[in-house]
Every structure is written in C-alpha cells, then in structure tokens.
Coordinates of C-alpha atoms and ligand atoms in Angstrom, one line a residue:
M157 CA -58.2 17.2 -44.3
Q158 CA -60.2 14.7 -46.0
R159 CA -63.2 12.8 -44.4
L160 CA -64.2 9.5 -45.1
N161 CA -65.4 9.3 -48.4
N162 CA -69.4 7.7 -48.4
H163 CA -69.5 8.1 -44.5
F164 CA -73.2 7.7 -44.7
N165 CA -74.9 4.5 -43.8
K166 CA -71.0 2.4 -43.3
G167 CA -70.9 2.9 -39.7
C168 CA -73.3 0.8 -38.9
I169 CA -72.1 -2.4 -41.4
R170 CA -69.0 -1.7 -40.4
R171 CA -69.6 -2.0 -37.0
R172 CA -71.2 -5.0 -37.1
I173 CA -68.4 -7.4 -37.6
S174 CA -66.5 -5.8 -34.5
I175 CA -69.4 -6.7 -31.8
K176 CA -67.1 -9.0 -30.0
M177 CA -64.2 -6.9 -29.7
L178 CA -67.1 -4.2 -28.3
H179 CA -68.0 -6.4 -25.5
I180 CA -64.9 -6.9 -24.8
L181 CA -63.9 -2.9 -24.5
L182 CA -67.4 -2.2 -23.1
S183 CA -66.6 -4.5 -20.1
F184 CA -65.0 -1.2 -18.8
A185 CA -67.1 1.2 -16.5
L186 CA -66.5 3.2 -19.5
I187 CA -67.6 3.6 -23.0
T188 CA -64.9 3.9 -25.2
V189 CA -65.8 4.2 -28.6
T190 CA -62.8 3.4 -30.7
S191 CA -63.2 2.3 -34.3
G192 CA -65.4 3.4 -37.1
E193 CA -67.3 6.6 -37.3
N194 CA -66.9 7.9 -33.6
P195 CA -70.4 8.9 -32.2
A196 CA -70.3 12.8 -31.2
I197 CA -73.6 12.1 -29.3
Q198 CA -73.6 9.8 -27.0
L199 CA -77.0 8.5 -25.2
A200 CA -77.0 5.7 -22.4
L201 CA -80.2 4.5 -20.2
T202 CA -78.9 2.8 -17.0
D203 CA -80.7 -0.2 -15.2
R204 CA -82.5 2.5 -13.3
G205 CA -83.7 4.1 -16.4
L206 CA -84.7 0.4 -18.1
Q207 CA -87.0 -0.4 -14.6
M208 CA -88.8 3.5 -14.8
V209 CA -89.6 2.8 -18.5
R210 CA -90.6 -0.9 -17.5
H211 CA -92.9 0.8 -14.9
F212 CA -94.2 3.1 -17.6
A213 CA -95.1 0.4 -19.9
A214 CA -96.7 -1.8 -17.6
G215 CA -99.0 0.4 -16.7
V216 CA -99.7 1.5 -20.1
I217 CA -100.4 -2.1 -21.4
Q218 CA -102.8 -2.5 -18.6
D219 CA -104.6 0.2 -19.4
K220 CA -104.5 -0.8 -23.1
L221 CA -105.7 -4.1 -22.5
D222 CA -109.1 -3.2 -21.9
E223 CA -109.5 -2.4 -25.2
V224 CA -108.0 -5.3 -26.6
T225 CA -110.4 -7.3 -29.2
I226 CA -109.5 -11.1 -29.5
P227 CA -110.0 -12.5 -33.0
A228 CA -112.7 -14.8 -33.0
V229 CA -111.9 -18.8 -32.8
E230 CA -113.7 -21.2 -35.0
G231 CA -113.2 -24.6 -35.7
K232 CA -114.6 -28.2 -35.4
I233 CA -114.8 -31.0 -32.6
A234 CA -116.6 -34.2 -33.1
G235 CA -118.4 -33.0 -36.2
I236 CA -119.8 -30.2 -34.2
H237 CA -118.6 -26.6 -36.0
Y238 CA -118.2 -24.3 -32.9
T239 CA -117.0 -20.7 -33.1
L240 CA -116.1 -18.4 -29.9
S241 CA -116.9 -14.6 -30.6
G242 CA -117.0 -11.5 -29.7
M243 CA -114.3 -12.0 -26.6
R244 CA -112.8 -9.2 -24.6
I245 CA -110.6 -9.4 -21.6
A246 CA -112.6 -9.0 -18.7
K247 CA -109.9 -8.9 -15.9
V248 CA -106.3 -8.8 -16.0
D249 CA -103.8 -9.5 -13.4
L250 CA -100.8 -8.0 -14.5
P251 CA -97.6 -8.2 -12.7
E252 CA -94.4 -6.2 -13.0
P253 CA -92.6 -7.8 -15.7
S254 CA -88.9 -8.0 -15.3
V255 CA -86.2 -6.5 -17.8
H256 CA -82.5 -6.4 -17.9
F257 CA -80.1 -5.5 -20.2
S258 CA -78.7 -8.6 -22.2
P259 CA -74.9 -8.3 -23.5
D260 CA -74.7 -11.9 -24.3
V261 CA -77.6 -10.9 -27.5
T262 CA -76.8 -7.5 -27.4
G263 CA -80.3 -6.8 -26.2
L264 CA -82.8 -6.7 -23.6
D265 CA -84.2 -9.7 -21.6
L266 CA -88.3 -9.5 -21.0
S267 CA -90.0 -12.0 -19.0
V268 CA -93.5 -11.8 -17.1
S269 CA -94.5 -15.0 -14.9
G270 CA -98.0 -15.4 -13.1
L271 CA -100.5 -13.2 -15.4
S272 CA -103.8 -14.4 -15.2
V273 CA -106.6 -13.0 -17.7
A274 CA -110.2 -13.8 -17.7
V275 CA -111.9 -13.3 -20.7
T276 CA -115.8 -13.4 -21.6
G277 CA -117.3 -14.2 -24.8
D278 CA -120.1 -15.4 -26.8
W279 CA -120.1 -19.3 -27.9
A280 CA -122.1 -20.8 -31.0
T281 CA -122.4 -24.7 -32.6
H282 CA -123.6 -25.7 -35.4
W283 CA -123.9 -29.6 -35.8
G284 CA -126.3 -29.9 -39.1
F285 CA -129.3 -27.7 -38.9
I286 CA -128.9 -27.6 -34.6
H287 CA -127.9 -24.4 -33.8
D288 CA -127.0 -23.5 -30.2
G289 CA -125.3 -20.4 -28.6
G290 CA -124.6 -18.9 -25.2
T291 CA -121.8 -16.9 -23.5
F292 CA -118.8 -18.2 -21.8
K293 CA -116.3 -17.4 -19.4
M294 CA -112.4 -18.2 -19.4
A295 CA -109.9 -17.6 -17.0
V296 CA -106.1 -18.4 -18.1
F297 CA -103.7 -18.6 -15.1
D298 CA -100.2 -18.4 -14.3
L299 CA -99.3 -17.3 -17.8
F300 CA -95.4 -17.5 -18.2
L301 CA -94.0 -15.3 -21.2
R302 CA -90.4 -14.7 -22.1
S303 CA -89.4 -12.9 -25.2
V304 CA -85.2 -11.2 -26.1
L305 CA -84.6 -8.9 -28.1
T306 CA -81.5 -7.8 -29.9
V307 CA -80.9 -4.2 -30.7
N308 CA -79.3 -3.3 -33.6
C309 CA -79.1 -0.4 -36.0
D310 CA -79.9 -0.6 -40.0
S311 CA -78.1 0.9 -42.8
G312 CA -80.0 3.5 -42.5
G313 CA -78.9 4.2 -38.5
R314 CA -82.5 3.4 -37.6
L315 CA -82.5 1.3 -34.2
S316 CA -84.0 -2.0 -35.2
L317 CA -85.2 -4.7 -33.0
F318 CA -85.1 -8.2 -33.8
S319 CA -86.5 -11.2 -31.7
V320 CA -83.9 -13.6 -30.8
S321 CA -86.4 -16.2 -28.9
C322 CA -89.8 -16.2 -27.3
E323 CA -91.4 -18.8 -24.9
A324 CA -94.7 -18.8 -23.6
D325 CA -96.1 -21.3 -21.2
I326 CA -99.8 -21.7 -19.8
G327 CA -100.4 -23.2 -16.1
S328 CA -104.1 -23.7 -16.7
V329 CA -107.3 -22.9 -18.3
D330 CA -111.0 -23.1 -16.7
M331 CA -113.9 -22.2 -19.1
Q332 CA -117.6 -22.2 -18.1
F333 CA -120.5 -22.3 -20.6
Y334 CA -123.4 -20.2 -19.7
G335 CA -127.3 -20.5 -21.5
G336 CA -128.6 -22.6 -24.7
A337 CA -128.7 -26.5 -24.3
S338 CA -125.0 -25.6 -22.6
W339 CA -125.6 -29.2 -20.8
T340 CA -124.9 -30.5 -24.7
F341 CA -121.5 -28.9 -24.6
Q342 CA -120.7 -29.9 -21.0
W343 CA -119.4 -33.0 -22.3
L344 CA -116.7 -31.3 -24.5
V345 CA -115.5 -28.4 -22.4
Q346 CA -112.2 -30.6 -21.0
Y347 CA -111.9 -31.6 -24.4
F348 CA -112.3 -27.9 -25.4
T349 CA -110.2 -26.5 -22.5
D350 CA -107.2 -28.1 -23.6
H351 CA -108.1 -27.4 -27.3
I352 CA -107.7 -23.8 -26.2
K353 CA -105.0 -23.5 -24.1
E354 CA -103.4 -25.0 -26.7
R355 CA -104.4 -22.8 -29.3
V356 CA -103.6 -19.5 -27.3
Q357 CA -100.2 -21.0 -26.3
S358 CA -99.3 -21.2 -29.8
N359 CA -100.5 -18.0 -30.7
I360 CA -98.8 -15.5 -27.7
C361 CA -95.3 -15.9 -29.5
P362 CA -96.6 -15.0 -32.9
A363 CA -98.6 -12.0 -31.5
V364 CA -95.0 -11.1 -29.4
E365 CA -93.1 -11.3 -32.8
G366 CA -96.3 -9.5 -34.3
A367 CA -96.0 -6.6 -31.7
I368 CA -92.0 -6.5 -32.2
Q369 CA -92.6 -6.1 -36.0
S370 CA -95.1 -3.3 -35.7
L371 CA -92.8 -1.5 -33.2
E372 CA -90.0 -1.8 -35.9
Q373 CA -92.0 -0.6 -38.6
H374 CA -92.5 2.8 -36.0
L375 CA -88.5 2.9 -35.7
Q376 CA -88.2 2.5 -39.8
A377 CA -90.4 5.5 -40.3
M378 CA -88.1 7.7 -37.9
E379 CA -86.7 10.8 -39.1
V380 CA -83.3 10.7 -38.1
S381 CA -82.3 13.9 -39.4
V382 CA -83.9 17.2 -37.7
D383 CA -84.6 20.1 -39.2
V384 CA -83.4 23.2 -36.5
N385 CA -83.9 25.7 -38.6
S386 CA -83.8 26.9 -41.9
V387 CA -79.7 26.9 -42.1
V388 CA -78.9 23.7 -40.5
S389 CA -80.3 20.4 -39.6
L390 CA -79.2 18.1 -37.2
E391 CA -78.4 14.4 -38.2
L392 CA -78.6 12.1 -35.6
P393 CA -78.5 8.4 -36.7
L394 CA -77.1 5.7 -35.1
S395 CA -73.2 5.6 -35.8
A396 CA -72.8 1.9 -34.7
P397 CA -75.1 -0.7 -33.6
P398 CA -76.3 0.1 -29.8
A399 CA -74.0 -1.1 -27.1
V400 CA -75.2 -3.2 -24.1
D401 CA -73.8 -3.7 -20.9
S402 CA -75.8 -5.9 -17.9
D403 CA -76.3 -2.0 -16.6
W404 CA -76.9 -0.3 -19.4
V405 CA -77.1 0.3 -23.0
N406 CA -75.5 2.8 -25.0
F407 CA -76.7 4.7 -28.5
G408 CA -73.9 6.3 -30.3
L409 CA -75.3 9.2 -33.0
R410 CA -73.3 11.0 -35.5
G411 CA -74.8 14.0 -33.7
E412 CA -73.6 16.1 -36.7
F413 CA -75.2 19.8 -38.1
L414 CA -75.1 19.9 -41.7
S415 CA -75.6 23.2 -43.4
V416 CA -79.1 22.3 -44.9
E417 CA -78.0 24.6 -48.4
T418 CA -74.7 23.2 -48.5
Q419 CA -74.7 19.4 -47.0
H420 CA -71.0 20.0 -47.2
V421 CA -69.5 17.5 -44.3
P422 CA -67.0 19.5 -41.6
P423 CA -63.3 18.9 -42.7
F424 CA -62.6 17.4 -39.3
V425 CA -63.5 13.9 -37.6
A426 CA -65.5 13.5 -34.6
P427 CA -62.5 12.4 -31.9
P428 CA -63.5 9.7 -29.4
F429 CA -65.0 10.2 -25.9
S430 CA -65.7 8.4 -23.0
L431 CA -68.8 8.8 -21.4
P432 CA -69.4 8.1 -17.9
V433 CA -72.6 6.1 -17.3
P434 CA -73.6 6.9 -13.0
A435 CA -76.0 4.1 -12.3
D436 CA -77.7 6.5 -9.8
R437 CA -79.2 8.3 -12.8
M438 CA -81.5 7.2 -15.7
V439 CA -79.8 8.8 -18.4
S440 CA -76.5 10.2 -19.5
V441 CA -76.3 12.2 -22.7
G442 CA -72.8 13.0 -23.7
V443 CA -72.4 15.9 -26.4
S444 CA -68.4 16.5 -27.8
E445 CA -67.3 20.0 -29.0
Y446 CA -67.1 18.2 -33.0
T447 CA -71.3 18.7 -32.4
A448 CA -70.4 22.5 -31.7
N449 CA -68.1 22.5 -34.2
S450 CA -70.1 21.1 -37.1
A451 CA -72.7 23.7 -36.2
S452 CA -70.0 26.4 -36.3
F453 CA -68.8 25.1 -39.4
A454 CA -72.4 24.7 -41.1
Y455 CA -72.9 28.3 -40.2
Y456 CA -69.7 29.3 -41.7
D457 CA -69.9 27.1 -44.9
S458 CA -73.2 28.7 -45.7
G459 CA -72.1 32.3 -45.7
H460 CA -74.7 32.7 -42.3
L461 CA -71.2 34.0 -39.8
Q462 CA -71.4 37.7 -41.5
A463 CA -73.5 41.0 -40.7
H464 CA -74.2 44.4 -41.6
I465 CA -74.1 46.8 -39.3
N466 CA -74.7 50.4 -40.2
D467 CA -75.6 53.8 -37.7
S468 CA -79.2 52.7 -37.1
M469 CA -78.2 49.8 -35.3
V470 CA -76.0 51.8 -32.9
P471 CA -77.8 52.5 -29.7
P472 CA -79.3 55.8 -29.6
F473 CA -77.1 56.3 -26.5
C474 CA -74.1 55.4 -27.9
P475 CA -72.1 58.9 -28.2
V476 CA -70.2 57.2 -31.1
R477 CA -72.1 57.1 -34.5
L478 CA -71.0 55.3 -37.6
N479 CA -70.0 58.0 -40.0
T480 CA -67.0 59.5 -41.1
T481 CA -67.2 62.4 -38.8
S482 CA -67.7 60.9 -35.5
M483 CA -65.1 58.3 -36.6
G484 CA -62.6 61.2 -37.2
R485 CA -62.0 60.9 -33.1
Y486 CA -60.2 57.5 -34.1
I487 CA -59.0 58.2 -37.7
P488 CA -58.2 61.4 -38.4
Q489 CA -57.7 61.4 -42.2
L490 CA -61.2 60.1 -42.6
P491 CA -63.5 63.1 -42.1
K492 CA -61.1 64.9 -44.3
M493 CA -61.2 62.1 -47.0
F494 CA -65.0 61.6 -46.7
P495 CA -66.6 64.3 -45.2
N496 CA -70.0 63.6 -43.7
L497 CA -70.7 60.5 -44.9
L498 CA -72.8 57.4 -43.4
M499 CA -70.5 54.3 -42.9
E500 CA -71.1 50.7 -43.4
L501 CA -69.7 47.7 -41.5
Q502 CA -69.3 44.3 -43.0
V503 CA -68.3 41.6 -40.1
Y504 CA -67.7 38.2 -40.6
A505 CA -65.8 35.0 -39.8
R506 CA -62.6 34.9 -41.3
Q507 CA -61.9 31.0 -40.3
I508 CA -64.5 28.9 -38.7
P509 CA -65.1 29.7 -35.2
L510 CA -63.9 26.9 -33.2
F511 CA -65.3 25.9 -29.4
S512 CA -63.1 23.7 -26.9
F513 CA -64.6 21.7 -23.9
E514 CA -62.4 21.8 -21.2
P515 CA -62.9 21.0 -17.7
D516 CA -65.4 23.0 -16.7
L517 CA -64.9 25.9 -19.3
V518 CA -66.3 25.8 -22.4
K519 CA -63.8 28.1 -24.9
L520 CA -64.4 29.8 -28.1
N521 CA -62.1 31.1 -30.2
L522 CA -63.6 34.1 -32.9
P523 CA -61.3 34.7 -35.6
S524 CA -63.1 37.6 -37.3
A525 CA -63.0 40.7 -39.9
V526 CA -64.5 44.0 -40.3
K527 CA -64.9 45.6 -43.9
A528 CA -65.2 49.6 -43.6
F529 CA -67.3 51.5 -46.5
A530 CA -68.4 55.0 -46.5
V531 CA -72.0 55.4 -48.1
Q532 CA -71.9 57.8 -50.7
P533 CA -74.9 60.2 -51.3
N534 CA -76.2 57.8 -54.2
A535 CA -75.7 54.6 -52.1
T536 CA -72.3 53.3 -53.4
L537 CA -70.6 51.8 -51.1
T538 CA -66.4 52.6 -51.0
P539 CA -64.1 50.7 -49.2
L540 CA -62.1 52.4 -46.4
F541 CA -59.7 49.7 -44.7
S542 CA -60.1 46.5 -43.3
L543 CA -59.3 45.5 -39.2
R544 CA -58.5 41.7 -38.2
V545 CA -60.3 40.7 -34.8
D546 CA -59.2 37.5 -32.9
S547 CA -61.1 37.2 -29.6
E548 CA -61.4 34.3 -27.4
F549 CA -64.1 33.6 -25.0
S550 CA -64.9 30.9 -22.0
G551 CA -68.2 29.9 -20.5
K552 CA -69.0 28.0 -17.8
M553 CA -72.6 26.1 -17.9
W554 CA -74.4 24.1 -15.3
V555 CA -78.0 22.9 -14.7
E556 CA -79.9 25.1 -11.9
T557 CA -83.5 24.7 -10.6
G558 CA -84.6 23.0 -13.7
K559 CA -82.5 25.6 -16.3
V560 CA -79.3 25.3 -18.3
K561 CA -77.3 28.1 -17.1
S562 CA -74.2 30.1 -18.3
V563 CA -72.2 32.8 -18.1
L564 CA -69.5 34.4 -20.7
Q565 CA -66.6 36.1 -20.4
M566 CA -63.8 37.3 -23.0
D567 CA -60.4 36.5 -22.4
N568 CA -58.6 38.0 -25.1
F569 CA -59.4 40.7 -28.1
S570 CA -56.9 42.1 -30.1
L571 CA -57.8 44.3 -33.2
S572 CA -55.0 45.3 -35.8
L573 CA -55.2 46.8 -39.3
D574 CA -55.3 44.6 -42.4
S575 CA -55.5 46.6 -45.4
S576 CA -56.5 50.4 -46.0
E577 CA -58.0 52.3 -48.7
I578 CA -56.8 55.9 -46.3
G579 CA -53.8 55.4 -45.5
P580 CA -52.1 54.1 -41.7
F581 CA -53.6 54.8 -38.8
K582 CA -53.3 54.0 -35.1
T583 CA -55.6 50.7 -34.1
D584 CA -55.1 51.2 -30.5
A585 CA -57.9 54.0 -29.3
L586 CA -60.5 51.8 -32.2
G587 CA -59.5 48.6 -30.4
N588 CA -60.6 50.0 -27.1
L589 CA -63.7 51.0 -28.5
A590 CA -64.3 47.8 -30.1
K591 CA -63.5 46.1 -26.6
L592 CA -65.9 48.1 -24.8
G593 CA -68.8 47.5 -27.6
T594 CA -67.6 43.8 -27.4
N595 CA -68.2 43.6 -23.6
A596 CA -71.5 45.9 -23.8
A597 CA -72.9 43.1 -25.9
L598 CA -71.7 40.3 -23.5
K599 CA -73.3 41.8 -20.9
K600 CA -76.4 41.8 -22.7
I601 CA -75.7 38.6 -23.6
N602 CA -75.1 37.2 -20.0
E603 CA -78.6 38.4 -18.8
K604 CA -80.3 36.3 -20.8
L605 CA -78.1 33.0 -20.1
Q606 CA -78.3 34.0 -16.4
Q607 CA -82.1 33.6 -16.5
G608 CA -81.4 30.3 -18.4
F609 CA -82.9 28.2 -20.8
D610 CA -85.5 25.6 -19.8
L611 CA -84.7 21.7 -20.0
P612 CA -86.5 19.8 -23.0
Q613 CA -89.4 18.3 -21.2
T614 CA -93.1 17.4 -22.7
K615 CA -96.4 17.1 -20.9
N616 CA -95.7 13.1 -20.2
A617 CA -92.0 13.4 -19.3
Q618 CA -89.9 15.7 -16.9
L619 CA -86.3 15.8 -15.8
L620 CA -85.5 15.7 -12.3
N621 CA -81.9 15.6 -10.5
S622 CA -80.2 16.5 -13.8
V623 CA -76.6 17.3 -13.7
L624 CA -74.6 19.2 -16.5
S625 CA -70.5 19.1 -16.4
V626 CA -68.1 20.0 -18.9
E627 CA -65.3 17.6 -19.7
K628 CA -62.2 17.6 -21.5
G629 CA -63.7 17.1 -25.4
F630 CA -67.9 17.0 -24.0
I631 CA -70.5 17.9 -22.3
A632 CA -72.2 15.2 -19.7
F633 CA -75.9 15.6 -18.6
F634 CA -77.2 12.9 -16.3
S635 CA -80.8 12.9 -15.6
D636 CA -83.8 11.1 -13.7
A637 CA -87.1 11.0 -15.5
N638 CA -90.4 11.3 -14.7
F639 CA -93.1 9.9 -16.7
Q640 CA -96.8 9.9 -16.6
S641 CA -99.1 8.3 -18.7
T642 CA -102.3 10.4 -20.2
F643 CA -104.2 7.3 -21.3
Ligands
LIG127 C1 -79.2 49.9 -42.0 O1 -79.7 48.6 -42.1 C2 -81.3 47.7 -41.6 C3 -81.1 46.2 -42.2 O2 -80.5 45.8 -43.0 C4 -82.3 48.3 -42.9 O3 -83.0 48.5 -42.9 C5 -81.9 50.2 -42.4 O4 -82.7 50.9 -43.8 C6 -80.6 50.9 -42.6 N1 -80.1 52.1 -42.2 C7 -79.3 53.1 -42.8 C8 -79.2 53.9 -42.5 O5 -78.8 52.5 -43.7
LIG128 C1 -72.3 61.7 -37.8 O1 -72.3 61.3 -36.0 C2 -72.2 63.0 -35.4 C3 -72.4 63.1 -33.9 O2 -71.0 62.2 -33.7 C4 -74.0 64.0 -36.2 O3 -73.7 65.4 -35.6 C5 -73.7 64.1 -37.4 O4 -75.4 64.6 -37.8 C6 -73.8 62.6 -38.0 N1 -73.5 62.3 -39.7 C7 -74.4 61.7 -40.1 C8 -74.0 61.8 -42.1 O5 -75.2 61.5 -40.3
LIG129 C1 -71.5 57.1 -56.5 O1 -71.0 58.5 -56.3 C2 -69.6 58.1 -56.5 C3 -68.8 59.7 -54.9 O2 -69.5 60.7 -55.7 C4 -69.0 58.4 -57.7 O3 -67.6 58.0 -57.7 C5 -69.9 56.8 -58.4 O4 -69.5 56.6 -59.7 C6 -71.6 57.4 -58.1 N1 -71.9 55.7 -59.1 C7 -73.2 55.6 -59.2 C8 -73.7 54.2 -59.7 O5 -73.7 56.8 -59.7
LIG130 C1 -54.4 36.6 -26.6 O1 -53.7 37.0 -28.1 C2 -52.4 37.2 -28.1 C3 -52.2 37.3 -29.3 O2 -53.0 36.2 -30.4 C4 -51.6 35.9 -27.4 O3 -49.8 36.3 -27.7 C5 -52.2 36.1 -26.3 O4 -50.9 34.8 -25.9 C6 -53.6 35.6 -25.9 N1 -53.4 35.6 -24.7 C7 -54.4 34.9 -23.8 C8 -54.6 34.9 -22.6 O5 -55.2 33.7 -24.6

C-alpha cells in the first residue's frame, strides 16, 4: 500500500479549508475526523478541564503580578516635563477570569471584569531649571479586558495562537501625589489622571498581544517529535487545526512511531476513530491501534524484532538444554548427525506483528520464524532447520489505583517445519515444548503487568479519577487532573 506522498506538513494546510465543514460534523457529541490524514492520537480538553486550567493560571498570574515592573512613563503637560518611574504593583484584586470555548472563531474567549490594581511609584517634574519630585499612589478600578483567540496549527504541526480581538476598558483612575512641592502639581492631577487612564487603556491590548506573541514563540519552539529510545521516535505534530466545540477542544495528533534509523513510514494508513468526550472528565485521550502498529512496524523495519538464543540464556533449572544431545528427544537424527554440539536459535518476526483493538480486548498476532544452528567447535554456525511459529495473544487493560494494569494470554499457537537440512521430523513434541516455554515467559510477563505501570505524573500535576477502556480500533483514557502551583 502506498502512503500519501509528502504527508509531512500537508494535513494542516489541507484541513484549513474545511473548517466550516468540520464544524457541522463536530456538532455531534462524537468527533469524527473524516478527511485528510487521520490523527492516530486524539487529545480532548473539556470545559471542566478548561476551568481547571483557568483556575490554575489565575493563581499563577496573581503570584507573578508581584514581580511585574511597569516601564517608566514620560511626557509633557503645559510645558512641564514629567516622569513616572519605579512603578510597582502594590495590590491586585483579580476576580476569577472567565474563559469559554468559542466555536465561532475556533478558539477561546477570555475575559475578566472588575479588576482593580494599586500601583506605587515616583514622580519627577522638570520645568526649566525647576526640578521637583516625590512619590505617588495610583489606583485603577474596574478594569475590563476581553481577548478572543483562535487556535490553529502551523505547517510544522505546532499549535499556533492568533488574537482575533481585544477590548480593554478602565472604569476609573485615582491618583495621589506626595512629597516635593506637590501642591504645584495638584492642579494637574485631573488632567494627569485622564492622560494616564488613556495611556494605560491604550497599552493593555498591545500588552496582551505581546503576551500572546511570546506564548506563540514558546509554542513554535516546541518539539513535535519525541525520541522514545535509540530505536524509535514518536511523532506528535497536529494533523489538523484543533477542532473546537462549545464544550471541548480536540487536538488530533499524528501519533506515529518512526524508526530513528530508517524513517520509513508504515505501509498502512491511520483509520479514523471517534473519541467520546465525557463532560465529567477534564481530559480524554484516544490512542488508535495505528499508533501501536506503527511502533511494531518501526521495530520490524529496522531489524529489531529478532533475537539470538543460546544455551546460556535457558534458565539453569530447565531440564532441556539447547544442544544437539538434549534435542535428540525431539529430533532423533540430530545427535547422530551432530554429536554433542551447542545450538543457537535465531528468532525473528516473519511479518509485522499487528495489534488490533477490540472492545475490552487488545489482540496481537505474531508471525515468527526460528532458525536453528549447530555451533561447531570453531564457532561456525551450521544451519539445521527452520520453523514457522504463529501465535496469537490477547490482553486486557485497565486502570486501578493510579496504575495501568494488564494481563496477557496466549490464544493460539502453532509450530510447523518450514525447511530442514537434516531431513524431516515430527514437530508435535517440539511444538508442545515451545508452547510450554512461551507460557512460562508469559507468566513472568504477567507478574510484571499485574504490578502495573504508574500513570504519567509530574510534581505539579497528577491524574485523578482515571478510566481506561479498549474500544474498537482505539484505547480511550478519561481523566481528571490536579495542578499544584510551585511558584
Ligand atoms: C550466548 O549469547 C550471549 C549474548 O549474545 C553471550 O554473551 C554468551 O557468551 C553466549 N553463550 C554461549 C554459550 O555462546
Ligand atoms: C547438553 O545437555 C546435556 C543435558 O541434557 C548435558 O549433559 C551435556 O553436557 C550438554 N552438552 C553440551 C555440549 O553442552
Ligand atoms: C569449522 O568447522 C566445520 C566443521 O568441522 C568445517 O566444515 C568448517 O570449514 C570450519 N570453518 C572454518 C572457518 O574453519
Ligand atoms: C488458531 O490458528 C489456526 C491455524 O492458523 C486456525 O485455523 C485457528 O482458527 C486459530 N484459532 C483461533 C482460536 O484463533
């Protein structure tokens, strides 16, 4: 199967045209992405999640405001040159801002009203040779600010933000001057207050836009490819602009593993899937079977799905050894043709092992082969025979006490002789032995899986109330999150 060529950077651009169309489709409770490159990982933030982020961000902003330094203001009034400098925010009354998803602009609508700020600073005037100065207090009351943003993605698949509109309005400004011959100044206060009010007001939106631009620069610098290990990377660029509904935003990511070495794209495409977005969880994440299969392909394609097994890897308690004497029980002619030699097995995937996600079940089909060799005293490997081994596994996954747990079982196992340099032999007994060995390995693996893997968490963020379910074609994960500010 041929992949759409030049699939890089294409999805975002192509999908921009169909935004209107997308809105119509997205008016369903389920998100179905139907055109272009389908995202293999979907990440949705619900309104509940947005409100959590808002609450957290408001706290961070409140804390950060103490450190804000305001640039000095200079000007001339009635021939008097003035400077307001050393301005610091003394007190902020920051009401909880409001933020909503805005499907109309594919973005966010943020506003805060009733914001009051008290600022202290120094004033100085020059009028010819006459210098004067002192301190002042200024209070800005009832500031209203509304900013509407569009979220989009750039050609590199990074999130981009764009200010659609900004409104700022100040209720009133009150100023008090102290020190110097400040009585000379008092007559200017009314004029000054209006002047400052206008200056502050006209500077708020440019400041907001500046903040958006600096956030945008951070987003532009974000990595959209994560090196998982030395073999594979996980590609996470947006495959389309985020989809915005009144109750959620959905980010569709490419979600594809690539071999670091070959960079070959998988010979299959990501099918679309519909991620449910329950309103009672903050985030929903969907990982399609394509993501799992792209990992499988990357390992297979770069030659990492193979192993060499020799006798020193067989557990010491195992009565069957990997040598021609011991294998004589299963292959009678072997010890006669190659007496008392060690053996080596090359085990490899014959084809790409494929995962399929079924309701409540993860299935894995593992078509593999085994080549057996006798190790000559001079270390030369003499080929003996080749086996085809087909096995099917299924597993269940769930979240329990903050850990992802799973259990695997073998559903089917068949072994047959593919070719032989030592003549034919019956494989039934050998098949049973291999099945026993696989089951023993599975038991060890299940002990690990039973202990579970911690859900990702950082010092500042923990996942709560997490639920995981395997659906047709994807794994769905719903969770709340708890943020803690460390500022
Ligand atoms: C078996 O393979 C391992 C790893 O490749 C190697 O370290 C070891 O020496 C080998 N043992 C024998 C008996 O060849
Ligand atoms: C092969 O395994 C048997 C036990 O089944 C052991 O007695 C014998 O020494 C082994 N031979 C070699 C070459 O390791
Ligand atoms: C190693 O030994 C085998 C069997 O005795 C022989 O056929 C082969 O030619 C030898 N190889 C080398 C490189 O000596
Ligand atoms: C097991 O594999 C055999 C041979 O590939 C197949 O005929 C059979 O249907 C499989 N059984 C199950 C339960 O998948």
